[in-house]
CSV table of C-alpha atoms (C1' of nucleotides) in Angstrom, one decimal:
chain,number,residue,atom,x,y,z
A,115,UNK,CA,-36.8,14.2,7.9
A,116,UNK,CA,-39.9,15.8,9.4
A,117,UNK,CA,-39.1,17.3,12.9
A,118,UNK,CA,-35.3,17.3,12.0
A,119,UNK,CA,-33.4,20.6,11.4
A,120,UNK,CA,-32.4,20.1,7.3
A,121,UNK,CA,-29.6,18.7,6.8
A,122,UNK,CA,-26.6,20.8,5.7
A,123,UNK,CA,-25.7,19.1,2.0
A,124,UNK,CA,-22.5,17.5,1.8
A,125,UNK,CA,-20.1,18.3,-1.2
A,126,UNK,CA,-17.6,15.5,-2.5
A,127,UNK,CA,-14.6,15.6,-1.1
A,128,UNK,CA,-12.8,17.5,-4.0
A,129,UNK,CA,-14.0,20.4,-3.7
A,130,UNK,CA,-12.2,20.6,0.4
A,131,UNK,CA,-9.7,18.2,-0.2
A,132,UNK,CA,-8.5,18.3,-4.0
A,133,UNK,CA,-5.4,19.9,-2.8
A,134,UNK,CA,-4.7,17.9,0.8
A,135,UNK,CA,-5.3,14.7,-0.7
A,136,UNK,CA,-2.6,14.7,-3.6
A,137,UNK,CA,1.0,15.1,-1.0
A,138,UNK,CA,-0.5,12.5,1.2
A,139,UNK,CA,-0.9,10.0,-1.7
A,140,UNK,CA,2.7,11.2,-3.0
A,141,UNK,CA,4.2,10.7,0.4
A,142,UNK,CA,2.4,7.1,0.6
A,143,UNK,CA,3.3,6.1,-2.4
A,144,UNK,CA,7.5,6.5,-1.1
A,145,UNK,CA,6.5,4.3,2.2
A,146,UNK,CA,4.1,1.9,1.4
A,147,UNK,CA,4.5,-1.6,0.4
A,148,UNK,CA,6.4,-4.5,1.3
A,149,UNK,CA,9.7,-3.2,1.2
A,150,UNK,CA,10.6,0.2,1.1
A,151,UNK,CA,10.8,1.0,4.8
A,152,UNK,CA,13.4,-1.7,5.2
A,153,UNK,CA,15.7,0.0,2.7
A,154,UNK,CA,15.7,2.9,3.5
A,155,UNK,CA,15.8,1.9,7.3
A,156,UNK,CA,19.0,-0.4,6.4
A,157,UNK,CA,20.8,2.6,4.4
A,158,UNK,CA,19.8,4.5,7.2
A,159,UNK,CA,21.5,2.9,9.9
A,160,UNK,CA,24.6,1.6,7.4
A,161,UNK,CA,24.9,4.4,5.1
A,162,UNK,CA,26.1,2.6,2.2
A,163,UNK,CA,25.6,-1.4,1.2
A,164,UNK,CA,26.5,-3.2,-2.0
A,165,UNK,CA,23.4,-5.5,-3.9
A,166,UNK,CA,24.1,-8.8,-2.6
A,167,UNK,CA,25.3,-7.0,0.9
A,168,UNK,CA,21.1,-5.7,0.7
A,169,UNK,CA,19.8,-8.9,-0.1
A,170,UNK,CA,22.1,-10.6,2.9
A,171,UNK,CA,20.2,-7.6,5.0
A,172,UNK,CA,16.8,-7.5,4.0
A,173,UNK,CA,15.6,-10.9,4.4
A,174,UNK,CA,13.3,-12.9,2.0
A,175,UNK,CA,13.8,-9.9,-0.1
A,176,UNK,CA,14.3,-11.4,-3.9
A,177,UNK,CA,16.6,-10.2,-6.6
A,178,UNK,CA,13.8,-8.5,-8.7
A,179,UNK,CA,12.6,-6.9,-6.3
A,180,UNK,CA,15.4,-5.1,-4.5
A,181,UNK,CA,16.4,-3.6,-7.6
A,182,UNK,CA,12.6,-2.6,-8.8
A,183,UNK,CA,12.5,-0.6,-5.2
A,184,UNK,CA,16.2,0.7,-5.5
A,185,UNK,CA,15.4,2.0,-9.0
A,186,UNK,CA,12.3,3.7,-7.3
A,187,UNK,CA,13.9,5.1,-3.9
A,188,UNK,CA,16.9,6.1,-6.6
A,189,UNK,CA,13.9,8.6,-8.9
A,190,UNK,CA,12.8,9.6,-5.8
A,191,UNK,CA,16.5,11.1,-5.0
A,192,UNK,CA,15.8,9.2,-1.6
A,193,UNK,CA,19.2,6.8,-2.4
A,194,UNK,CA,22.6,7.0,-5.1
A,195,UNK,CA,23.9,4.1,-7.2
A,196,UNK,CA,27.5,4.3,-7.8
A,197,UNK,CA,29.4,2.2,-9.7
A,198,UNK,CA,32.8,1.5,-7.6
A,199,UNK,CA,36.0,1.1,-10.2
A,200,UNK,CA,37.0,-2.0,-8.2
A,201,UNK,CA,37.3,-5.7,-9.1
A,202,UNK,CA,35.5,-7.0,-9.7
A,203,UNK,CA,33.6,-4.0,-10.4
A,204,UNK,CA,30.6,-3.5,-7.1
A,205,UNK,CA,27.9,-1.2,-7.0
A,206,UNK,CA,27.2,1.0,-3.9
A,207,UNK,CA,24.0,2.0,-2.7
A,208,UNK,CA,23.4,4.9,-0.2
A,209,UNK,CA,21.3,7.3,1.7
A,210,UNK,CA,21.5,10.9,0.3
A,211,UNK,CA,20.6,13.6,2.6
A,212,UNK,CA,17.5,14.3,1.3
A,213,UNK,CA,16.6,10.8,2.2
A,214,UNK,CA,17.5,11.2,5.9
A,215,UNK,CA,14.8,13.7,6.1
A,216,UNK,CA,12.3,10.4,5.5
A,217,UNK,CA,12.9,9.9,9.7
A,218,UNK,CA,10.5,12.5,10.9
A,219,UNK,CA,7.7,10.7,8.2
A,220,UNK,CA,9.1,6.8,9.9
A,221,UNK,CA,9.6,7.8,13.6
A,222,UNK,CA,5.8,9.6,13.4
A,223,UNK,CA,4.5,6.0,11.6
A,224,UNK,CA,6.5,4.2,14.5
A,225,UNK,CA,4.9,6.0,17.5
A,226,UNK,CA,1.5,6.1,16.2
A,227,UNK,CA,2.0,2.6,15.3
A,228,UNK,CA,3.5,1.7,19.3
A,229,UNK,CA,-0.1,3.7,20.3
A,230,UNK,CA,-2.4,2.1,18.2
A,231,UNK,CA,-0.6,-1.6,18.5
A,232,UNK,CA,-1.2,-1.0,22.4
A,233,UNK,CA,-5.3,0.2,21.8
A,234,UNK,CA,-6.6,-2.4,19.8
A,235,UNK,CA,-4.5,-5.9,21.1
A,236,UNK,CA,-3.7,-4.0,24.5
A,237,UNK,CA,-0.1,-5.5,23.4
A,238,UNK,CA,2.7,-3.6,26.1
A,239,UNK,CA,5.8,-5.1,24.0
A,240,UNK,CA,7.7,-8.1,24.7
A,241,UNK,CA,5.6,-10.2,22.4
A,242,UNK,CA,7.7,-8.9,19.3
A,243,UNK,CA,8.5,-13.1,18.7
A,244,UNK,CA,4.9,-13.1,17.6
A,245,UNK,CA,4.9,-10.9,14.4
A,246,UNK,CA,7.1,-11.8,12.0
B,218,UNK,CA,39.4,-6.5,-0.5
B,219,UNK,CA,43.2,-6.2,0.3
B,220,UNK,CA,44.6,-2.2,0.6
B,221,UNK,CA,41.2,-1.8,2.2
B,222,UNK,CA,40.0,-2.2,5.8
B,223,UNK,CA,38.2,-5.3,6.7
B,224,UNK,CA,34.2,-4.4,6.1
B,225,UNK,CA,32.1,-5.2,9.0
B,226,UNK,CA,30.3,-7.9,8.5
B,227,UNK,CA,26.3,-6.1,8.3
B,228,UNK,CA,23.6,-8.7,10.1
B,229,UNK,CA,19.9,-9.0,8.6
B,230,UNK,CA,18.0,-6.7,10.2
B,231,UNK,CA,15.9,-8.4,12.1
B,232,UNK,CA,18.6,-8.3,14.8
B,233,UNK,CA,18.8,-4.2,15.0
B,234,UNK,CA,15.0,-3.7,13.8
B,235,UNK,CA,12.7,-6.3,14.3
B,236,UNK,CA,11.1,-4.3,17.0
B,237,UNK,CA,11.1,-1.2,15.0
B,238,UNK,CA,9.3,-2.3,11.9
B,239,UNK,CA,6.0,-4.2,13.3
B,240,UNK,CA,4.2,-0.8,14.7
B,241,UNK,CA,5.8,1.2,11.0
B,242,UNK,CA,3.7,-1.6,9.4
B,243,UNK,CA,0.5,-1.4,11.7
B,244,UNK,CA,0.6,2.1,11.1
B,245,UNK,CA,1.0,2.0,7.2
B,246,UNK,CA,-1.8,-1.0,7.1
B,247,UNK,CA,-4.1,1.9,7.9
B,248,UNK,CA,-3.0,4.6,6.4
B,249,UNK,CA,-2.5,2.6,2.4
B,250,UNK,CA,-4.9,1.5,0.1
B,251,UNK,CA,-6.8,3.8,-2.1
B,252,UNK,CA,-9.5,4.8,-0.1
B,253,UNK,CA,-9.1,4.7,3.7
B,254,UNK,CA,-7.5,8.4,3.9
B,255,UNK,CA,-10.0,9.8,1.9
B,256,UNK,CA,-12.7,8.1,4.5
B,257,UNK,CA,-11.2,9.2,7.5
B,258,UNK,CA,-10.7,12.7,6.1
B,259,UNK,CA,-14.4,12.7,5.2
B,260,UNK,CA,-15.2,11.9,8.6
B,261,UNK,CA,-13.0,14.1,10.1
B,262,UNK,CA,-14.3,17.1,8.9
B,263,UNK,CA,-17.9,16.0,8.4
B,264,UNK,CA,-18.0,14.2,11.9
B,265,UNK,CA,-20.5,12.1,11.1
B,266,UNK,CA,-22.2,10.6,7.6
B,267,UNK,CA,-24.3,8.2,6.3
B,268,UNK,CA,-23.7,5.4,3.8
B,269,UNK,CA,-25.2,6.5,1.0
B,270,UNK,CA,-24.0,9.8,2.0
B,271,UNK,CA,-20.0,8.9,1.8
B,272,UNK,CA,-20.5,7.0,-1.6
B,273,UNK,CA,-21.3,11.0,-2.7
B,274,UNK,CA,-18.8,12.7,-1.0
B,275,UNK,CA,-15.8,10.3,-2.2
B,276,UNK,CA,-16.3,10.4,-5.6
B,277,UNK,CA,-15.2,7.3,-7.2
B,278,UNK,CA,-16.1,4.5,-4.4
B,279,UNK,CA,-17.9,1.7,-4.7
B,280,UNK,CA,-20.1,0.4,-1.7
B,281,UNK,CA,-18.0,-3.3,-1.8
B,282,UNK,CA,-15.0,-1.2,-0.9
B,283,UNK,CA,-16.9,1.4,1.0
B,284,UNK,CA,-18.3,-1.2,3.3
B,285,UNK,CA,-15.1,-3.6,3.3
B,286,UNK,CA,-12.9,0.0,4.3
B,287,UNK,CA,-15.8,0.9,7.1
B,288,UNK,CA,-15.8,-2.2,8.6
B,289,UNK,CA,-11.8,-2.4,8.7
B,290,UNK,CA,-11.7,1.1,10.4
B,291,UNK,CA,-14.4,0.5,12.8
B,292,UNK,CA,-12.4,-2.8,14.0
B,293,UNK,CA,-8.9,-0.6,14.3
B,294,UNK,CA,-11.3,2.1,16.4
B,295,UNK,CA,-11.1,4.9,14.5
B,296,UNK,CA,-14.7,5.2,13.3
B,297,UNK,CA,-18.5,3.9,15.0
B,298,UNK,CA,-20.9,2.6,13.5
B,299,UNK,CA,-24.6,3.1,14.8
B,300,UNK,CA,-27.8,2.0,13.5
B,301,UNK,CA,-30.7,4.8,14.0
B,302,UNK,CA,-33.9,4.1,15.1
B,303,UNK,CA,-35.4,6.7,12.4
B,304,UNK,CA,-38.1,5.6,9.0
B,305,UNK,CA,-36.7,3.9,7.2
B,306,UNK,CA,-33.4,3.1,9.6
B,307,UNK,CA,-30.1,5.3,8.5
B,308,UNK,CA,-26.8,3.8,9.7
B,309,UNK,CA,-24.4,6.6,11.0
B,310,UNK,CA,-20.3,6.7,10.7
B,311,UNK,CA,-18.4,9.0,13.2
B,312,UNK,CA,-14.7,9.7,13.5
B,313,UNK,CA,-14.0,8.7,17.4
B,314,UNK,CA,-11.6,10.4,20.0
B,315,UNK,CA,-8.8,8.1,18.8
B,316,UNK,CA,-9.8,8.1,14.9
B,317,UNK,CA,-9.1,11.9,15.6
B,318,UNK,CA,-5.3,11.1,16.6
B,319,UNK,CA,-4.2,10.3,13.1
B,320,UNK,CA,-4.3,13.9,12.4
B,321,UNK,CA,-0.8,14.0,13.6
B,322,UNK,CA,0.4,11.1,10.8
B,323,UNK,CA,-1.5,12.6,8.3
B,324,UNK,CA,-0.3,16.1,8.4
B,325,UNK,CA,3.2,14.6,8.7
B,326,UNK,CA,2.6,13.2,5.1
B,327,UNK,CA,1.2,16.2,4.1
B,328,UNK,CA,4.0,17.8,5.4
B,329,UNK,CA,6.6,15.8,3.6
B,330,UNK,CA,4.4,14.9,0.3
B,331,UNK,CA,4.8,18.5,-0.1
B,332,UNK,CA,8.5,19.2,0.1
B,333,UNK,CA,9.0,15.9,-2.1
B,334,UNK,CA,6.6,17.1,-4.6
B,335,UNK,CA,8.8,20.3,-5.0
B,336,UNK,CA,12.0,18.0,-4.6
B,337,UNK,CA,11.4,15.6,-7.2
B,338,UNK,CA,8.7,17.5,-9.4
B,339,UNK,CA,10.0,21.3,-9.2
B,340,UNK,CA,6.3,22.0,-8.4
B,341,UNK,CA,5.5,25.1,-6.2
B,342,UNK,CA,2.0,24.6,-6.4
B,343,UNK,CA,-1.0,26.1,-8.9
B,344,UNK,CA,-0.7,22.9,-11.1
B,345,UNK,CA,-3.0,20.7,-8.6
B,346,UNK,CA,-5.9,20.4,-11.7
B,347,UNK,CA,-3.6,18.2,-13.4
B,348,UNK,CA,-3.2,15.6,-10.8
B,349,UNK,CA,-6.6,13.8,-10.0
C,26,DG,C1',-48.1,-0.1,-8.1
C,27,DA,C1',-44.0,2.3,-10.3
C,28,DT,C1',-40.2,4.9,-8.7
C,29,DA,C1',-36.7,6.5,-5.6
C,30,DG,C1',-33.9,6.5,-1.5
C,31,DT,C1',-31.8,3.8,2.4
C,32,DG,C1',-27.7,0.3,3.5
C,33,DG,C1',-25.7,-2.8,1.9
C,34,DT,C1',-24.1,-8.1,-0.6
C,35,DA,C1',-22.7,-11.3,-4.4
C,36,DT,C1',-20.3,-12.4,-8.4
C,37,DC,C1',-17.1,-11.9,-11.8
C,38,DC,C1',-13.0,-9.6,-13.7
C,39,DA,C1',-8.7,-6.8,-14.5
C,40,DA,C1',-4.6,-4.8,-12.8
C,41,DA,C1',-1.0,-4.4,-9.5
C,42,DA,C1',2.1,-6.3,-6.2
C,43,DG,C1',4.9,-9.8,-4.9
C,44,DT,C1',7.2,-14.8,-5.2
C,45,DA,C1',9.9,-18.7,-7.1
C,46,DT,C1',13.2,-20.1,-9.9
C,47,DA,C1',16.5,-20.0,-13.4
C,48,DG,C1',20.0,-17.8,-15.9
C,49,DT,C1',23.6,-14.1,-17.7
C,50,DG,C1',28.2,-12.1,-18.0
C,51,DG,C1',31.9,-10.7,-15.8
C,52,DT,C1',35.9,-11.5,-12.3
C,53,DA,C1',38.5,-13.8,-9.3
C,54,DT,C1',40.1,-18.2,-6.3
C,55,DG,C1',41.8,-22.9,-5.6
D,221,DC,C1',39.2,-25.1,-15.4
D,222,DA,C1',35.6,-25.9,-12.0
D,223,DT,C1',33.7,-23.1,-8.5
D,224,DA,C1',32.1,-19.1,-6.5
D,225,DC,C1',31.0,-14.3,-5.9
D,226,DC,C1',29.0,-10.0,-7.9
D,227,DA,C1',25.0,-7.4,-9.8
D,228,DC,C1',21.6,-8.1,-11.7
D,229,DT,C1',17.5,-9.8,-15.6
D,230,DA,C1',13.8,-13.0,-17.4
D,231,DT,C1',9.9,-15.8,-17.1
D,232,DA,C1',6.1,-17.7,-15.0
D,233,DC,C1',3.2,-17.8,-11.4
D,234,DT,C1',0.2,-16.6,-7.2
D,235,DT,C1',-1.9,-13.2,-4.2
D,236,DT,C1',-3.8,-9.0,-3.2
D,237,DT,C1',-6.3,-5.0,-4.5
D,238,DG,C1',-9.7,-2.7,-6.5
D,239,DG,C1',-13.5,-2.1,-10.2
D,240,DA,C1',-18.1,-3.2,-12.8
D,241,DT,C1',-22.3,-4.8,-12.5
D,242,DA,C1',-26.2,-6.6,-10.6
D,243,DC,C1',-29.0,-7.4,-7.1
D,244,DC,C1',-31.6,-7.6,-2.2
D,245,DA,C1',-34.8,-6.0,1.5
D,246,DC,C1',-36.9,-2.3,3.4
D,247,DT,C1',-39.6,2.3,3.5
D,248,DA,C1',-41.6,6.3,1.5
D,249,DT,C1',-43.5,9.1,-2.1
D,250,DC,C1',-46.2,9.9,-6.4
DNA sequence: GATAGTGGTATCCAAAAGTATAGTGGTATG
DNA sequence: CATACCACTATACTTTTGGATACCACTATC
């Protein structure tokens, strides 16, 4: 470090970032995982689904873990459980408005995703049978 | 099911979004995990650091997941690695063009980690000490 | 020649996330 | 009254993720 200009010090991140970091982690913590995105992208698209009706949906999703996530996405205020007086009695899951604003967060993930899926394989589409 | 309309029958989603969730899922493989934001934030602002350097600035790494993070972004493009010729050698990490372009996912998930943290926490802000 | 700084690797361990499989209690249906 | 559908829960297991600690080779400084 002779004939070098001094190097400005760098500070951990806290003292920029403290504040940036936590709603990123927060907002992360709703979409990642296994199988979050495909709930919400099922209640999405059909509104409203009974258990089994989910299970049939998601597939290879188990028992124990659709209703772990649908307790979560349900704290989050990102779905509603209703309990439908019918018979035999059936439980509704849906999307609540608040939960349709997840889109802008998915549809960003999505096109980023379609951009960086084309960099790094140079994949155009049409090998979708590939990924499973 | 009898004073009731015949429910559509809903198909496994594979069949309305098979091609919709592979790039979601690129996209979230780099974005989750404990430590790759924080990198590429580092290295967004700081342009360029050295090893030793980032185990500093993100407090709380270790250099087995500093190095097995590095090498993970480097391979999805975002960041370069570059030995120097200098005494003793330094090894440089920079952000590149396209590491730049997940400024748009992140401040999405900034955007809405925010609103859900007032949502679901009734948090306006000023309480960001108590979250580390 | 001890110590410190550089850029890491190796090994072992704990916790979290997810899977497999079975079972429960209720209500219908044949 | 056996069977099946509904909405789950329980238990045991495997896999993935991340953490703790130690260590390596190299160079420079004291």
């Amino acid at each position: 470090m002779k004939n070098k200009e001094v190097k400005d010090i760098k500070v951990p991140m806290k003292e920029h970032f403290g504040n940036y970091m936590v709603p990123v982690r927060d907002a992360l913590e709703i979409f990642s995982g296994k199988w979050k995105i495909p709930i919400i992208t099922a209640l999405t698209f059909y509104e409203t689904c009974g258990f089994k009706e989910m299970e049939r949906i998601i597939e290879g999703i188990t028992p124990k873990m659709l209703s772990k996530e649908l307790k979560f996405l349900e704290e989050n205020l990102l779905i509603v459980r209703k309990v439908e007086d019918t018979r035999p009695i059936t439980v509704s899951y849906s999307i609540t408005e608040y939960g349709k604003t997840c889109k802008s967060v998915m549809s960003e993930l999505y096109s980023w995703g379609t951009e960086h899926r084309k960099k790094v394989f140079n994949i155009e589409g049409q090998v979708w049978d590939e990924c499973k």
